[in-house]
Short mmCIF file of C-alpha atoms in Angstrom, two decimals:
data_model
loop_
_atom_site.label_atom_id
_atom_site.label_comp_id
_atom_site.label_asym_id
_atom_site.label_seq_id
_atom_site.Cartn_x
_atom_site.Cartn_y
_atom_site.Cartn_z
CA UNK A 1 -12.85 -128.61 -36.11
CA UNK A 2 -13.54 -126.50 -33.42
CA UNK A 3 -11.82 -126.39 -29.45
CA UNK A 4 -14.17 -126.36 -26.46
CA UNK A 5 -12.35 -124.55 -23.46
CA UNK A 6 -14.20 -124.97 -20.24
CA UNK A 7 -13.36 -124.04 -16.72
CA UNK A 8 -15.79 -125.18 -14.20
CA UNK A 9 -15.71 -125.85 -10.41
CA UNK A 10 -13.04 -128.63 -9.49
CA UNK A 11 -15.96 -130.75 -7.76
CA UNK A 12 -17.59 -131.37 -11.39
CA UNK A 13 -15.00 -132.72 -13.00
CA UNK A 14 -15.66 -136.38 -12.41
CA UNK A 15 -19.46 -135.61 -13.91
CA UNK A 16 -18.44 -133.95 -16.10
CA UNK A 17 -15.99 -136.13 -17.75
CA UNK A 18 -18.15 -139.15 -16.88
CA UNK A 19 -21.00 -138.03 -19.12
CA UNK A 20 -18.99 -136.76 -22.04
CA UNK A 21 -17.18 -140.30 -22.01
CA UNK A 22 -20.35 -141.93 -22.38
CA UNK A 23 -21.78 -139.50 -25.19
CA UNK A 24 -18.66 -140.49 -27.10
CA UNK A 25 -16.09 -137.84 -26.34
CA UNK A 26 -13.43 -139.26 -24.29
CA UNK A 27 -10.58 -136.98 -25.36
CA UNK A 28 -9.51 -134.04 -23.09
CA UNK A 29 -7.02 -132.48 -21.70
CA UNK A 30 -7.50 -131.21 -17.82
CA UNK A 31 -5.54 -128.34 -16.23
CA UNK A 32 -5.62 -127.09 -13.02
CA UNK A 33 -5.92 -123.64 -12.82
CA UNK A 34 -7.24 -120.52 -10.91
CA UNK A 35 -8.94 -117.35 -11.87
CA UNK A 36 -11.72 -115.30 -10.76
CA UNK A 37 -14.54 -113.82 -12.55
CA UNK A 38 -17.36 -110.98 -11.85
CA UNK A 39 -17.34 -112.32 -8.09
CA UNK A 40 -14.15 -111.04 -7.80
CA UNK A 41 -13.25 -113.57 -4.99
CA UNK A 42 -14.75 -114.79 -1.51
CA UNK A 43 -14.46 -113.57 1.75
CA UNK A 44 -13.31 -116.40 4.33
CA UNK A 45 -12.35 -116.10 8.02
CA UNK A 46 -9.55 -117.76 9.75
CA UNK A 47 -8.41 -117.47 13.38
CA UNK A 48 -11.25 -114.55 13.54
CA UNK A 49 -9.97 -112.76 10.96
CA UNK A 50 -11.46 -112.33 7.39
CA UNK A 51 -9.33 -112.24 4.16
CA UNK A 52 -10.23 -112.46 0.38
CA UNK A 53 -9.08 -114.87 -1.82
CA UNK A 54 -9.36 -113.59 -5.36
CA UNK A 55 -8.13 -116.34 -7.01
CA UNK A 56 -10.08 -119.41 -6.72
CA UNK A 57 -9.46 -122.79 -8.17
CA UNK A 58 -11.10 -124.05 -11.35
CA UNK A 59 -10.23 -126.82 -13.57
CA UNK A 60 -10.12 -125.98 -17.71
CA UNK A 61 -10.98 -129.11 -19.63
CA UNK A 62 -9.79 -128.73 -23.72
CA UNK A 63 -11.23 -130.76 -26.09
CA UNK A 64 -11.12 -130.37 -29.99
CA UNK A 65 -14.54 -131.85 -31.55
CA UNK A 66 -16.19 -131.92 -34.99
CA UNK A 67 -18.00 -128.43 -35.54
CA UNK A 68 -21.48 -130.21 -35.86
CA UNK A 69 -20.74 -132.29 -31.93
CA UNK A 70 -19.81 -128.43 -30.52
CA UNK A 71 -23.34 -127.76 -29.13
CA UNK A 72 -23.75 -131.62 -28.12
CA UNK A 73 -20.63 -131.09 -25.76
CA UNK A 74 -22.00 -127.67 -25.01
CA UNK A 75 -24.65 -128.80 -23.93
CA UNK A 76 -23.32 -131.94 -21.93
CA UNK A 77 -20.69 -129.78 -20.16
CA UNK A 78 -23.63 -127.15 -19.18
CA UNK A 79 -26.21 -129.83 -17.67
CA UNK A 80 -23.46 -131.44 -15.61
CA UNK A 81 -21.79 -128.98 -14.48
CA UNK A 82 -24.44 -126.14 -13.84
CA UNK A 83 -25.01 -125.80 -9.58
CA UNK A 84 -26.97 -122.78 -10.23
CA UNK A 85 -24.11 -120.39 -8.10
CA UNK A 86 -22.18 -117.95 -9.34
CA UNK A 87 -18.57 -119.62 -9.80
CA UNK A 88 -19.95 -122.23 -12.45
CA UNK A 89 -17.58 -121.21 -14.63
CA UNK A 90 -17.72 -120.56 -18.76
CA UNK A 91 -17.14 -122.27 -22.03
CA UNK A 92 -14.79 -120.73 -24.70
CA UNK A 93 -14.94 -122.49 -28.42
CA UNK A 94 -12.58 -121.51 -31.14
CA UNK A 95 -11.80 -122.52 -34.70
CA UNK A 96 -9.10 -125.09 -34.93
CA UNK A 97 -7.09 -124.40 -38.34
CA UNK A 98 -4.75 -127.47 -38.63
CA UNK A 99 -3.90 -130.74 -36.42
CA UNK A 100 -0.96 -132.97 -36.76
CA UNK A 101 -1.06 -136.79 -34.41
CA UNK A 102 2.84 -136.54 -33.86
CA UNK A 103 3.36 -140.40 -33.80
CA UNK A 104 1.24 -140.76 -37.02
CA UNK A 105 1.26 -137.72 -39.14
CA UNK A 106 -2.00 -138.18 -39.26
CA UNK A 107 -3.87 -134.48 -40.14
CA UNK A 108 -7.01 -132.43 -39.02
CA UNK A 109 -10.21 -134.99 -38.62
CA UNK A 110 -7.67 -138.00 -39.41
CA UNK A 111 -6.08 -137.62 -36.06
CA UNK A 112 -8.70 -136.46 -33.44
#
């Protein structure tokens, strides 16, 4: 089992989960959350004056798949979400070593 981390712009979300819903996936988990990344930030201007804001907000959708539907998701999460601007965001995927369903006690594949 393997986690898919991804943070992408807050306007894909909807597409985003949409498609992976309909390819099967429809567990996630969706945090709100801000970061920056080589952008460092964008310059806006308010009342004539300019100002940076460095930390811009993303949402991070976690999911824990199968290791053979990791580059289906991959790739779902990457067509939807792609705008071709810097900002899209990135995908993180990690071994999962052990999961436990708390109501069930259901384990690893069992309780995805």
């Amino acid at each position: 089992m393997m986690k898919i981390e991804a943070i992408i712009r807050p306007t894909k979300i909807h597409e985003v989960k949409d498609a992976l819903e309909e390819a099967g996936f429809e567990s996630v988990t969706v945090t709100d959350v801000k970061g920056r990344g080589k952008q460092k930030g964008v310059m806006q201007q308010w009342r004539g004056r300019k100002y940076c804001v460095d930390l811009l907000p993303k949402i991070k959708m976690e999911m824990v798949v199968e290791e053979e539907d990791v580059d289906t998701v991959v790739d779902i999460i990457v067509k939807t979400a792609e705008t071709g601007s810097i900002g899209d965001g990135k995908i993180f995927i990690s071994p999962i070593s052990k999961i436990v369903r708390i109501r069930t006690g259901e384990t690893d594949g069992d309780a995805l």
